[in-house]
mmCIF file of C-alpha atoms in Angstrom:
data_model
loop_
_atom_site.group_PDB
_atom_site.id
_atom_site.type_symbol
_atom_site.label_atom_id
_atom_site.label_comp_id
_atom_site.label_asym_id
_atom_site.label_seq_id
_atom_site.Cartn_x
_atom_site.Cartn_y
_atom_site.Cartn_z
ATOM 1 C CA UNK A 64 118.003 89.312 85.632
ATOM 2 C CA UNK A 65 115.055 91.120 87.230
ATOM 3 C CA UNK A 66 111.457 91.988 86.448
ATOM 4 C CA UNK A 67 111.721 95.160 88.520
ATOM 5 C CA UNK A 68 110.874 98.418 86.742
ATOM 6 C CA UNK A 69 111.961 101.686 88.333
ATOM 7 C CA UNK A 70 108.864 103.852 88.806
ATOM 8 C CA UNK A 71 108.759 107.603 88.264
ATOM 9 C CA UNK A 72 107.912 107.991 91.952
ATOM 10 C CA UNK A 73 110.941 106.048 93.156
ATOM 11 C CA UNK A 74 113.192 107.775 90.622
ATOM 12 C CA UNK A 75 112.033 111.176 91.888
ATOM 13 C CA UNK A 76 112.773 110.208 95.499
ATOM 14 C CA UNK A 77 116.245 108.957 94.627
ATOM 15 C CA UNK A 78 116.987 112.105 92.647
ATOM 16 C CA UNK A 79 116.910 113.880 96.018
ATOM 17 C CA UNK A 80 118.830 111.235 97.983
ATOM 18 C CA UNK A 81 122.545 111.452 98.700
ATOM 19 C CA UNK A 82 124.783 108.445 98.163
ATOM 20 C CA UNK A 83 125.635 108.767 101.857
ATOM 21 C CA UNK A 84 121.997 108.237 102.826
ATOM 22 C CA UNK A 85 121.698 105.300 100.422
ATOM 23 C CA UNK A 86 124.864 103.774 101.880
ATOM 24 C CA UNK A 87 123.526 104.058 105.425
ATOM 25 C CA UNK A 88 120.155 102.557 104.482
ATOM 26 C CA UNK A 89 121.875 99.614 102.796
ATOM 27 C CA UNK A 90 124.260 99.191 105.726
ATOM 28 C CA UNK A 91 121.263 98.761 108.034
ATOM 29 C CA UNK A 92 120.278 95.814 105.846
ATOM 30 C CA UNK A 93 123.738 94.252 106.020
ATOM 31 C CA UNK A 94 124.919 95.428 102.582
ATOM 32 C CA UNK A 95 128.356 97.027 102.902
ATOM 33 C CA UNK A 96 129.909 96.754 99.457
ATOM 34 C CA UNK A 97 127.549 98.706 97.212
ATOM 35 C CA UNK A 98 129.692 101.817 96.605
ATOM 36 C CA UNK A 99 131.688 101.782 93.369
ATOM 37 C CA UNK A 100 135.233 102.499 94.504
ATOM 38 C CA UNK A 101 137.489 105.098 92.857
ATOM 39 C CA UNK A 102 134.841 106.353 90.433
ATOM 40 C CA UNK A 103 134.144 110.075 90.160
ATOM 41 C CA UNK A 104 131.981 112.413 88.069
ATOM 42 C CA UNK A 105 133.635 113.461 84.833
ATOM 43 C CA UNK A 106 131.969 116.803 85.569
ATOM 44 C CA UNK A 107 129.474 117.183 88.398
ATOM 45 C CA UNK A 108 126.100 118.318 87.033
ATOM 46 C CA UNK A 109 124.579 119.424 90.316
ATOM 47 C CA UNK A 110 121.856 116.783 90.099
ATOM 48 C CA UNK A 111 121.740 113.073 90.736
ATOM 49 C CA UNK A 112 122.092 110.269 88.246
ATOM 50 C CA UNK A 113 119.365 107.648 88.767
ATOM 51 C CA UNK A 114 118.661 104.652 86.567
ATOM 52 C CA UNK A 115 118.732 100.892 86.271
ATOM 53 C CA UNK A 116 121.930 99.112 85.287
ATOM 54 C CA UNK A 117 122.599 97.848 81.772
ATOM 55 C CA UNK A 118 126.004 96.200 81.882
ATOM 56 C CA UNK A 119 129.021 95.673 79.643
ATOM 57 C CA UNK A 120 131.924 93.414 80.620
ATOM 58 C CA UNK A 121 135.466 93.825 79.350
ATOM 59 C CA UNK A 122 138.233 91.226 79.617
ATOM 60 C CA UNK A 123 141.965 91.787 79.020
ATOM 61 C CA UNK A 124 142.609 92.265 75.321
ATOM 62 C CA UNK A 125 144.461 89.596 73.392
ATOM 63 C CA UNK A 126 146.337 91.266 70.561
ATOM 64 C CA UNK A 127 145.283 88.896 67.776
ATOM 65 C CA UNK A 128 141.601 89.404 68.639
ATOM 66 C CA UNK A 129 141.564 93.195 68.883
ATOM 67 C CA UNK A 130 142.932 94.937 65.785
ATOM 68 C CA UNK A 131 141.349 98.287 64.922
ATOM 69 C CA UNK A 132 139.296 96.543 62.216
ATOM 70 C CA UNK A 133 137.059 94.851 64.808
ATOM 71 C CA UNK A 134 135.004 98.058 64.931
ATOM 72 C CA UNK A 135 133.761 97.234 61.405
ATOM 73 C CA UNK A 136 131.836 94.342 62.962
ATOM 74 C CA UNK A 137 128.191 95.375 63.409
ATOM 75 C CA UNK A 138 127.974 92.975 66.351
ATOM 76 C CA UNK A 139 130.870 94.474 68.305
ATOM 77 C CA UNK A 140 129.640 94.311 71.928
ATOM 78 C CA UNK A 141 130.739 97.824 72.873
ATOM 79 C CA UNK A 142 128.795 99.360 70.001
ATOM 80 C CA UNK A 143 125.812 97.061 70.558
ATOM 81 C CA UNK A 144 125.694 98.054 74.238
ATOM 82 C CA UNK A 145 125.616 101.732 73.301
ATOM 83 C CA UNK A 146 122.767 101.126 70.853
ATOM 84 C CA UNK A 147 120.689 98.856 73.132
ATOM 85 C CA UNK A 148 121.014 100.373 76.614
ATOM 86 C CA UNK A 149 117.387 101.394 77.243
ATOM 87 C CA UNK A 150 116.430 105.057 77.619
ATOM 88 C CA UNK A 151 116.373 105.999 81.286
ATOM 89 C CA UNK A 152 118.934 103.306 82.151
ATOM 90 C CA UNK A 153 122.641 103.583 82.975
ATOM 91 C CA UNK A 154 125.356 101.819 81.002
ATOM 92 C CA UNK A 155 127.759 100.331 83.571
ATOM 93 C CA UNK A 156 131.111 99.009 82.380
ATOM 94 C CA UNK A 157 133.429 96.536 84.068
ATOM 95 C CA UNK A 158 136.853 97.681 82.877
ATOM 96 C CA UNK A 159 138.700 95.764 85.594
ATOM 97 C CA UNK A 160 139.636 99.033 87.336
ATOM 98 C CA UNK A 161 142.176 99.585 84.548
ATOM 99 C CA UNK A 162 142.209 103.168 83.263
ATOM 100 C CA UNK A 163 145.322 102.765 81.126
ATOM 101 C CA UNK A 164 143.010 102.494 78.117
ATOM 102 C CA UNK A 165 139.618 104.094 77.647
ATOM 103 C CA UNK A 166 136.315 102.309 78.182
ATOM 104 C CA UNK A 167 134.653 104.644 75.652
ATOM 105 C CA UNK A 168 134.952 108.153 74.253
ATOM 106 C CA UNK A 169 132.831 111.219 73.679
ATOM 107 C CA UNK A 170 131.168 109.993 70.478
ATOM 108 C CA UNK A 171 129.783 106.826 72.057
ATOM 109 C CA UNK A 172 128.816 108.615 75.276
ATOM 110 C CA UNK A 173 127.127 111.357 73.241
ATOM 111 C CA UNK A 174 125.153 108.648 71.457
ATOM 112 C CA UNK A 175 123.982 107.330 74.845
ATOM 113 C CA UNK A 176 122.891 110.850 75.792
ATOM 114 C CA UNK A 177 121.051 111.351 72.486
ATOM 115 C CA UNK A 178 119.230 108.053 73.021
ATOM 116 C CA UNK A 179 117.935 109.282 76.398
ATOM 117 C CA UNK A 180 120.060 107.120 78.680
ATOM 118 C CA UNK A 181 120.331 108.257 82.304
ATOM 119 C CA UNK A 182 124.112 108.002 82.568
ATOM 120 C CA UNK A 183 127.284 105.999 82.068
ATOM 121 C CA UNK A 184 129.695 104.524 84.619
ATOM 122 C CA UNK A 185 133.096 102.885 84.155
ATOM 123 C CA UNK A 186 135.682 101.803 86.696
ATOM 124 C CA UNK A 187 138.251 102.585 84.002
ATOM 125 C CA UNK A 188 138.723 105.801 82.047
ATOM 126 C CA UNK A 189 137.103 107.772 79.237
ATOM 127 C CA UNK A 190 138.865 109.416 76.316
ATOM 128 C CA UNK A 191 137.757 112.876 75.187
ATOM 129 C CA UNK A 192 136.718 113.445 78.793
ATOM 130 C CA UNK A 193 136.364 117.199 78.323
ATOM 131 C CA UNK A 194 133.681 116.649 75.688
ATOM 132 C CA UNK A 195 131.915 114.091 77.873
ATOM 133 C CA UNK A 196 131.957 116.600 80.715
ATOM 134 C CA UNK A 197 130.046 119.111 78.583
ATOM 135 C CA UNK A 198 127.112 116.732 78.060
ATOM 136 C CA UNK A 199 123.988 117.065 80.195
ATOM 137 C CA UNK A 200 124.034 113.316 80.867
ATOM 138 C CA UNK A 201 126.003 112.284 83.979
ATOM 139 C CA UNK A 202 129.163 110.249 83.453
ATOM 140 C CA UNK A 203 131.435 108.639 86.041
ATOM 141 C CA UNK A 204 134.915 107.190 85.585
ATOM 142 C CA UNK A 205 138.278 106.747 87.274
ATOM 143 C CA UNK A 206 140.230 109.299 85.214
ATOM 144 C CA UNK A 207 140.762 110.488 81.632
ATOM 145 C CA UNK A 208 142.538 108.037 79.337
ATOM 146 C CA UNK A 209 143.478 108.663 75.710
ATOM 147 C CA UNK A 210 144.326 105.145 74.385
ATOM 148 C CA UNK A 211 141.525 103.300 72.582
ATOM 149 C CA UNK A 212 139.846 100.531 74.547
ATOM 150 C CA UNK A 213 141.279 97.931 72.160
ATOM 151 C CA UNK A 214 144.732 98.615 73.584
ATOM 152 C CA UNK A 215 143.919 96.725 76.785
ATOM 153 C CA UNK A 216 140.231 95.770 76.787
ATOM 154 C CA UNK A 217 138.020 93.415 74.823
ATOM 155 C CA UNK A 218 134.290 94.037 75.135
ATOM 156 C CA UNK A 219 132.761 90.605 75.579
ATOM 157 C CA UNK A 220 129.438 90.321 77.419
ATOM 158 C CA UNK A 221 126.321 92.493 77.521
ATOM 159 C CA UNK A 222 123.819 92.632 80.386
ATOM 160 C CA UNK A 223 125.423 90.022 82.630
ATOM 161 C CA UNK A 224 126.421 90.376 86.299
ATOM 162 C CA UNK A 225 129.662 92.334 86.545
ATOM 163 C CA UNK A 226 132.060 93.840 89.054
ATOM 164 C CA UNK A 227 132.523 97.602 88.828
ATOM 165 C CA UNK A 228 134.959 99.240 91.213
ATOM 166 C CA UNK A 229 134.912 96.172 93.495
ATOM 167 C CA UNK A 230 131.107 96.270 93.782
ATOM 168 C CA UNK A 231 128.685 93.701 92.334
ATOM 169 C CA UNK A 232 126.280 95.000 89.702
ATOM 170 C CA UNK A 233 123.379 92.904 88.437
ATOM 171 C CA UNK A 234 121.363 93.966 85.398
ATOM 172 C CA UNK A 235 118.381 95.981 86.567
ATOM 173 C CA UNK A 236 119.960 97.130 89.841
ATOM 174 C CA UNK A 237 119.321 100.804 90.565
ATOM 175 C CA UNK A 238 122.243 103.211 90.493
ATOM 176 C CA UNK A 239 122.332 106.533 92.328
ATOM 177 C CA UNK A 240 125.181 108.910 91.571
ATOM 178 C CA UNK A 241 125.989 112.267 93.134
ATOM 179 C CA UNK A 242 129.087 114.391 93.628
ATOM 180 C CA UNK A 243 130.623 111.752 95.903
ATOM 181 C CA UNK A 244 130.264 108.795 93.545
ATOM 182 C CA UNK A 245 127.862 105.958 92.728
ATOM 183 C CA UNK A 246 125.861 103.573 94.920
ATOM 184 C CA UNK A 247 124.213 100.378 93.670
ATOM 185 C CA UNK A 248 120.830 99.423 95.128
ATOM 186 C CA UNK A 249 119.681 95.829 94.571
ATOM 187 C CA UNK A 250 116.517 96.063 92.505
ATOM 188 C CA UNK A 251 114.263 94.388 95.067
ATOM 189 C CA UNK A 252 115.221 97.006 97.673
ATOM 190 C CA UNK A 253 114.989 100.126 95.539
ATOM 191 C CA UNK A 254 111.492 101.262 96.506
ATOM 192 C CA UNK A 255 111.974 100.870 100.262
ATOM 193 C CA UNK A 256 115.452 102.431 100.183
ATOM 194 C CA UNK A 257 114.070 105.426 98.304
ATOM 195 C CA UNK A 258 111.287 105.883 100.841
ATOM 196 C CA UNK A 259 113.679 105.591 103.787
ATOM 197 C CA UNK A 260 116.066 108.101 102.236
ATOM 198 C CA UNK A 261 113.300 110.698 102.002
ATOM 199 C CA UNK A 262 113.034 110.630 105.796
ATOM 200 C CA UNK A 263 116.806 110.546 106.248
ATOM 201 C CA UNK A 264 117.354 113.587 104.049
ATOM 202 C CA UNK A 265 114.635 115.471 105.915
ATOM 203 C CA UNK A 266 116.155 114.681 109.303
ATOM 204 C CA UNK A 267 119.686 115.543 108.219
ATOM 205 C CA UNK A 268 118.529 118.920 106.863
ATOM 206 C CA UNK A 269 117.015 119.579 110.294
ATOM 207 C CA UNK A 270 120.217 118.513 112.058
ATOM 208 C CA UNK A 271 122.377 120.672 109.805
ATOM 209 C CA UNK A 272 120.238 123.707 110.618
ATOM 210 C CA UNK A 273 120.589 122.952 114.320
ATOM 211 C CA UNK A 274 124.364 122.541 114.075
ATOM 212 C CA UNK A 275 124.699 125.764 112.086
ATOM 213 C CA UNK A 276 122.798 127.477 114.919
ATOM 214 C CA UNK A 277 125.346 126.185 117.420
ATOM 215 C CA UNK A 278 123.755 122.935 118.659
ATOM 216 C CA UNK A 279 125.962 120.063 119.864
ATOM 217 C CA UNK A 280 125.617 116.726 118.075
ATOM 218 C CA UNK A 281 125.424 114.555 121.198
ATOM 219 C CA UNK A 282 121.781 113.703 121.744
ATOM 220 C CA UNK A 283 120.867 115.310 118.430
ATOM 221 C CA UNK A 284 122.530 113.016 115.897
ATOM 222 C CA UNK A 285 121.136 110.438 116.450
ATOM 223 C CA UNK A 286 118.170 112.014 118.281
ATOM 224 C CA UNK A 287 118.409 110.279 121.657
ATOM 225 C CA UNK A 288 116.825 113.062 123.729
ATOM 226 C CA UNK A 289 113.185 114.057 124.003
ATOM 227 C CA UNK A 290 114.144 117.624 123.122
ATOM 228 C CA UNK A 291 115.753 116.610 119.839
ATOM 229 C CA UNK A 292 112.765 114.486 118.861
ATOM 230 C CA UNK A 293 110.289 117.222 119.801
ATOM 231 C CA UNK A 294 112.313 119.870 117.982
ATOM 232 C CA UNK A 295 112.370 117.711 114.865
ATOM 233 C CA UNK A 296 108.608 117.146 115.042
ATOM 234 C CA UNK A 297 108.056 120.895 115.271
ATOM 235 C CA UNK A 298 110.499 121.504 112.390
ATOM 236 C CA UNK A 299 108.594 119.046 110.198
ATOM 237 C CA UNK A 300 105.307 120.807 110.916
ATOM 238 C CA UNK A 301 106.852 124.165 110.147
ATOM 239 C CA UNK A 302 108.531 123.060 106.896
ATOM 240 C CA UNK A 303 105.963 120.574 105.666
ATOM 241 C CA UNK A 304 108.550 117.789 105.580
#
């Protein structure tokens, strides 16, 4: 869907960006629906998830098409997605916001981690969530769910545009996840959003220091006074930011 390739430089910038800063930067560009709703870290790792989207789409399961024996099929889309999501990318699953059955479990998610993928996101649930939470690779879902995906889901399409938590995800879009959740950056905006977020994070660190020292937010956030702008300029010189 895109020829964009996430550079190491942009990845490094986004590793330091909060989803809040990404959301604000996208809002300035008129994009208001890029946060994946009701998706949370299985276990927060203390560092961001950043990677391009490789997608998997589920539809409601029809019982005659989804017996347990379908997993013997070497072309089963769920298994193929796990084995073909590129290293450094994020597997994003459209599970129709239905966590009554799992999107995947710890074995498949462990395989993604062993293959060097950057993370996994589902707007449904994961089974064996405790084991997934112990992995170094970030994982995001709605909640734990023990039933196998076949109970309610049929994996159908790989690397097509999907909806995940009410947000559109196109293959190759850039995902940023932190303790709050996951933002989706359209691929063509990723580099400029990353650069803008560097400045936003710097300014907000300055503001937080000022507030912790007793400063009022009016005139400071946003910096509408000469004093606030001058203080920030001096802070940047002092901190090298």
